[in-house]
């Protein structure tokens, strides 16, 4: 099983239109919308400029009147999680944006004060700790025209020179509004549906709280409100979209870390941003959910990350469960036939009547 | 996408790495009480990162006795209905009668458990608004509804002794849906992101088929006079063999997602299930033709089936709660893909 790649051709024979798996150029049309439907919209969350202010979290809570909970989703409880500045903890029924905080260190060669007797042999070879040098670097960088000095600036840490040993990763996570959404595939009531904007939304008057969507999301986004019974998740502010407004979280974001727009345009912008960062030497930058050949056909809400996805609590290679659905139904049908076969031969093989 | 990066993480490490690791170890030790298992879990530790040890996917919100009981009853009812219809056709009135009662009772009770498990039980009928082949629960609704209606009605007329022809028809309809009723629940579990269910998506239907035959055959053996119960015994033993065989395949799979079937509560359930099923099958062969033997072995087989459902359910829940079962298999898959890719380039 592990040897089968997520781009397994196993299904392509049965699924020529990629209805279960694979790239899908027009999700809304596939869901049955007529030709003139709006373009697919989405989020490009650029975590390299996120400052962890949580304005998005608050805006979402306010706009959608989400109840308060602690980092484990318990209602009406205040609790410190012990996870850096993150007391939201996870995406869930009551948190549709979640800002992750990760503190990281790395070993760097700082000029160390010399050890040993004064005047020892190695003394002259060691460069003296020279704070004056760093000061002049910073001064040179204050001039935006000094390109040579600016290239010393590390956009990952906002620090210059040798002192780059600490960095913060902050990322505002959200429902991915997948091209092939596990939650949508699973819903037996039709409560979850694909909107004309290509997003995925729960109709609260239909959901009967069967909970099947919850384990079917490969990202662990959607969850049930225990006291209510129904499930809740980001709607990409469907109400605002239909009124021509930008989603609340993107509107509140002060650094444009959350960018809202037509998906194709965001993808271009993200590719350009990635190229810029890589040319600045940020070798760990990568796009997540941008690739429409991935296991969910690409995300409507995708990310620029500065480390491996699992560091942020994201699955490194998610796959929509329905990819293997034909194989599952085939096995179930074979199993059912086996039961009938065994029963028939058991009856025929027993003489006593 | 990540494959182009020469140095993953570029030397960055979680700032309080040591403390976080200590926490994780303590947690693990609690999980896998037995010495060997604890070691096994600890070896894997270094190979994955997570966000403060938080799970990546959400564990199912299904309630615990409800859903495993639903799986068990649905299976037992499905196979009993087939047995009942065939017994009716081959003039075994007692076996047919018992089979119909087990099928009808199991079907009605399983509907009860299913509805009770909904967050909004009063909206049960919303399931019938749409029909979605991508949703095992939707397909299952259209299996469960006719099955439970037919099996329930058949059992009722059997009890009252009315309309013999209608009874035969109802029995045939329920038998038609009996097989799918017993195996669709495996797709229900496998068609999720839960690692220890999804990975075994072609095996679980056979576990459930075997387990359902053992349970249905076992329950029919208990209540049927031994000289008519031959088919029930045969089906039960065959089912037990299938169940034990496929469960063994799952448990000895080299992937890390088979680990939850050995650890903690799920591991104890699976162990007890194997013991009951094997003992029940053995006892059926040796003493199934005596009243006492039939009751004892039938009970063991049904208990084994029930424990298997609890074990499979718990193993899935455990695999959803620990991020390593999500991250490590996905990392392995990516590495395999990269290797594949590299080999096509050099060729
Ligand atoms: S991220 Fe999860 S909840 Fe959001 S659309 Fe995808 S499968 Fe559904
Ligand atoms: S809980 Fe609600 S939204 Fe989720 S699958 Fe069930 S009916 Fe659909
Ligand atoms: S799009 Fe709207 S619902 Fe979704 S996270 Fe942003 S504010 Fe919340």
PDB file of C-alpha atoms in Angstrom, chain B residues 94-95 97-99 101-102 215-226 228-229 232 291 294-295 298-299 302:
ATOM      1  CA  UNK B  94     -36.748 -24.296  13.273  1.00  0.00           C
ATOM      2  CA  UNK B  95     -33.529 -22.909  11.839  1.00  0.00           C
ATOM      3  CA  UNK B  97     -37.594 -19.381  12.489  1.00  0.00           C
ATOM      4  CA  UNK B  98     -34.573 -18.711  14.682  1.00  0.00           C
ATOM      5  CA  UNK B  99     -32.698 -17.044  11.833  1.00  0.00           C
ATOM      6  CA  UNK B 101     -35.840 -13.741  14.853  1.00  0.00           C
ATOM      7  CA  UNK B 102     -32.108 -13.036  15.063  1.00  0.00           C
ATOM      8  CA  UNK B 215     -21.859 -14.236  14.956  1.00  0.00           C
ATOM      9  CA  UNK B 216     -24.935 -15.120  12.882  1.00  0.00           C
ATOM     10  CA  UNK B 217     -24.093 -18.818  12.784  1.00  0.00           C
ATOM     11  CA  UNK B 218     -23.242 -18.806  16.484  1.00  0.00           C
ATOM     12  CA  UNK B 219     -26.461 -17.092  17.564  1.00  0.00           C
ATOM     13  CA  UNK B 220     -28.571 -19.440  15.405  1.00  0.00           C
ATOM     14  CA  UNK B 221     -26.786 -22.456  16.884  1.00  0.00           C
ATOM     15  CA  UNK B 222     -27.711 -21.378  20.389  1.00  0.00           C
ATOM     16  CA  UNK B 223     -31.445 -21.379  19.737  1.00  0.00           C
ATOM     17  CA  UNK B 224     -31.874 -24.092  17.075  1.00  0.00           C
ATOM     18  CA  UNK B 225     -32.274 -27.829  17.830  1.00  0.00           C
ATOM     19  CA  UNK B 226     -28.938 -29.425  17.032  1.00  0.00           C
ATOM     20  CA  UNK B 228     -31.386 -28.815  12.229  1.00  0.00           C
ATOM     21  CA  UNK B 229     -28.491 -26.500  13.022  1.00  0.00           C
ATOM     22  CA  UNK B 232     -25.415 -22.693  11.148  1.00  0.00           C
ATOM     23  CA  UNK B 291     -27.191 -28.962  23.156  1.00  0.00           C
ATOM     24  CA  UNK B 294     -23.953 -25.680  20.818  1.00  0.00           C
ATOM     25  CA  UNK B 295     -24.919 -23.090  23.404  1.00  0.00           C
ATOM     26  CA  UNK B 298     -22.354 -20.274  19.847  1.00  0.00           C
ATOM     27  CA  UNK B 299     -21.901 -17.880  22.734  1.00  0.00           C
ATOM     28  CA  UNK B 302     -20.792 -14.316  19.107  1.00  0.00           C
TER      29      UNK B 302
END
